[in-house]
XYZ file of C-alpha atoms in Angstrom:
218
model
C 18.885 28.053 -125.572
C 15.452 29.547 -126.054
C 14.085 32.626 -127.808
C 10.955 34.031 -126.205
C 8.548 36.571 -127.693
C 6.472 38.331 -125.034
C 3.385 40.257 -126.200
C 5.308 41.366 -129.301
C 3.894 43.625 -131.969
C 5.415 45.219 -135.049
C 4.001 48.297 -136.734
C 4.992 49.531 -140.184
C 3.579 52.794 -141.499
C 0.627 52.752 -139.074
C -0.249 49.169 -140.002
C 0.276 46.279 -137.593
C 2.002 43.257 -139.049
C 1.230 41.335 -135.868
C 0.343 42.096 -132.239
C 0.308 40.311 -128.878
C 2.644 37.620 -130.192
C 3.686 35.125 -127.523
C 6.010 32.473 -128.894
C 8.791 30.284 -127.521
C 11.448 28.763 -129.781
C 13.560 26.054 -128.178
C 16.822 25.718 -130.137
C 17.340 22.179 -128.876
C 20.870 20.841 -128.471
C 23.770 19.530 -130.549
C 22.157 16.093 -130.781
C 18.701 17.367 -131.722
C 18.973 20.962 -132.928
C 15.957 22.908 -134.115
C 15.193 22.625 -137.828
C 12.350 25.082 -138.424
C 10.747 26.487 -141.565
C 8.877 29.799 -141.354
C 6.280 29.731 -144.103
C 3.943 32.335 -145.529
C 3.470 34.454 -148.604
C 4.864 37.893 -149.294
C 3.943 40.333 -146.544
C 3.149 37.645 -143.985
C 5.980 38.721 -141.676
C 8.603 35.996 -142.248
C 11.496 38.403 -142.807
C 10.458 40.658 -139.927
C 10.366 37.688 -137.587
C 13.887 36.582 -138.605
C 15.230 40.099 -138.102
C 13.661 40.293 -134.654
C 15.143 36.928 -133.655
C 18.579 38.128 -134.761
C 18.229 41.494 -133.037
C 18.384 43.428 -136.292
C 15.039 45.106 -135.664
C 13.101 45.771 -132.477
C 9.421 45.121 -131.775
C 7.164 48.153 -131.625
C 5.683 46.730 -128.453
C 6.566 43.831 -126.198
C 9.986 42.166 -126.012
C 12.186 39.409 -127.416
C 14.447 37.520 -124.999
C 17.296 35.079 -125.516
C 17.723 32.630 -122.642
C 20.769 30.428 -122.113
C 20.740 26.765 -121.029
C 20.250 27.826 -117.401
C 17.325 30.079 -118.243
C 19.392 33.240 -117.738
C 18.790 36.148 -120.087
C 21.492 36.873 -122.667
C 22.132 40.597 -123.125
C 20.953 41.854 -126.520
C 24.402 43.215 -127.299
C 25.695 39.615 -127.158
C 23.124 38.012 -129.454
C 25.401 38.381 -132.475
C 27.699 35.756 -130.942
C 24.908 33.186 -131.107
C 23.198 33.794 -134.454
C 24.223 34.020 -138.106
C 21.789 35.614 -140.544
C 21.666 35.728 -144.328
C 18.805 37.901 -145.538
C 17.858 40.118 -148.499
C 17.137 42.790 -145.860
C 20.830 42.943 -144.889
C 23.141 44.689 -147.316
C 26.841 43.985 -147.727
C 29.197 46.951 -147.149
C 29.725 47.713 -150.821
C 32.720 49.998 -150.281
C 34.665 46.986 -148.954
C 36.524 44.551 -151.134
C 35.627 40.903 -150.633
C 38.913 40.357 -148.762
C 38.305 43.380 -146.518
C 34.794 42.201 -145.694
C 36.018 38.681 -144.972
C 38.769 39.965 -142.645
C 36.351 42.278 -140.822
C 33.793 39.513 -140.349
C 36.515 37.159 -139.131
C 37.615 39.639 -136.455
C 34.084 40.344 -135.229
C 32.498 36.895 -135.386
C 35.054 34.355 -136.559
C 34.752 31.339 -138.826
C 34.898 27.596 -138.466
C 38.355 26.036 -138.420
C 40.165 25.875 -141.762
C 37.775 28.322 -143.457
C 39.782 31.112 -145.046
C 39.421 33.490 -147.971
C 40.765 30.877 -150.373
C 38.091 28.408 -149.292
C 35.449 31.091 -149.737
C 36.692 31.748 -153.280
C 36.641 28.038 -154.047
C 33.121 27.488 -152.733
C 31.728 30.524 -154.548
C 33.640 29.636 -157.730
C 35.154 33.114 -157.946
C 38.336 33.942 -159.841
C 41.454 34.826 -157.821
C 41.132 38.497 -158.700
C 37.624 38.689 -157.212
C 38.832 39.036 -153.625
C 40.328 42.473 -154.362
C 37.182 43.777 -156.063
C 34.682 46.025 -154.301
C 31.430 44.327 -153.350
C 29.720 47.145 -155.244
C 30.809 45.456 -158.478
C 29.327 42.064 -157.578
C 26.162 40.796 -159.220
C 23.164 40.014 -157.034
C 23.894 36.308 -157.341
C 27.526 36.753 -156.306
C 26.461 38.771 -153.269
C 24.013 36.058 -152.278
C 26.751 33.414 -152.454
C 28.927 35.533 -150.181
C 26.068 36.027 -147.694
C 25.365 32.308 -147.507
C 29.010 31.346 -147.037
C 29.628 34.005 -144.395
C 26.550 32.894 -142.436
C 27.018 29.160 -142.674
C 30.793 28.860 -142.307
C 30.752 30.288 -138.789
C 30.326 28.606 -135.414
C 27.160 30.313 -134.139
C 24.655 27.805 -132.705
C 21.769 29.279 -134.750
C 21.741 29.898 -138.507
C 18.858 31.891 -140.023
C 18.361 31.950 -143.795
C 15.727 34.268 -145.261
C 14.714 33.374 -148.829
C 18.149 31.807 -149.359
C 17.817 30.915 -153.049
C 17.147 34.530 -154.050
C 19.116 35.444 -157.209
C 21.004 32.135 -157.339
C 21.698 30.274 -160.579
C 22.136 26.495 -160.760
C 25.715 26.672 -159.451
C 24.572 28.849 -156.586
C 21.839 26.364 -155.732
C 24.427 23.587 -155.602
C 26.508 25.724 -153.234
C 23.443 26.187 -151.004
C 22.858 22.440 -150.918
C 26.526 21.762 -150.141
C 26.599 24.228 -147.250
C 23.427 22.872 -145.665
C 24.630 19.289 -145.944
C 28.118 19.960 -144.596
C 28.082 22.971 -142.246
C 25.127 22.417 -139.916
C 26.287 19.613 -137.618
C 24.893 20.357 -134.168
C 23.631 23.803 -135.185
C 20.022 24.985 -135.200
C 18.469 26.213 -138.441
C 15.574 28.509 -139.294
C 14.653 29.011 -142.953
C 12.092 31.666 -143.908
C 10.618 30.783 -147.272
C 7.546 30.235 -149.398
C 9.395 27.744 -151.651
C 9.534 24.068 -150.749
C 12.883 23.527 -152.474
C 14.470 26.004 -150.051
C 13.333 24.362 -146.826
C 11.666 20.968 -147.194
C 14.848 18.812 -147.462
C 16.336 20.442 -144.356
C 13.536 21.276 -141.899
C 11.314 18.907 -139.918
C 9.159 21.560 -138.243
C 6.942 24.197 -139.800
C 5.481 27.443 -138.485
C 2.937 29.278 -140.641
C 3.653 32.936 -139.907
C 0.233 33.990 -141.187
C -1.289 31.969 -138.335
C 1.439 32.629 -135.809
C -0.727 33.999 -133.017
C -2.635 30.721 -132.952
C 0.440 28.480 -132.851
C 1.618 26.660 -129.693
C 5.236 26.920 -128.439
C 7.863 25.051 -130.474
């Protein structure tokens, strides 16, 4: 599959983050999937770019297209079947309990075989009672663990992680490492980060978002 940006621009509060962006991301295949790091400091547009790829925000001008293996356009209302996103910009539904959120996510998107709520609890190192607690009561680090597990334990061909180590302690960092080493077989990965420890062990391509208009297709 490919993701194509055509003359894209994004405006926030009368200020253009970027304009006339033409970019093609080839997700590769199961043998050689894309492993891409989006780099750049705060305000460079990394998070905005990930949200646009995932269909969570729309360009102010231009368009973003998903193309299947035959070059046919995938309808935007079907993108969610192909991409999993963990991002500080996406909030968990805090009125849900962890179990309710897991069940809802499972119905809408589904998980990899043998991944159930008990496995989620084990990976996140939560107590048994945690699954009945409202997400509102979770610490920022606990929420981040849930986001990472929900994104990476699915079957979508593309996983996008925006600043994935945000709010994680040492145990959370070990969880992140475990998920990346065990749940990405044949799946493409995009990590948006300005920290080498988040992306360097896992990505073999780099795109500097601050220079994105000058970059060739990937």
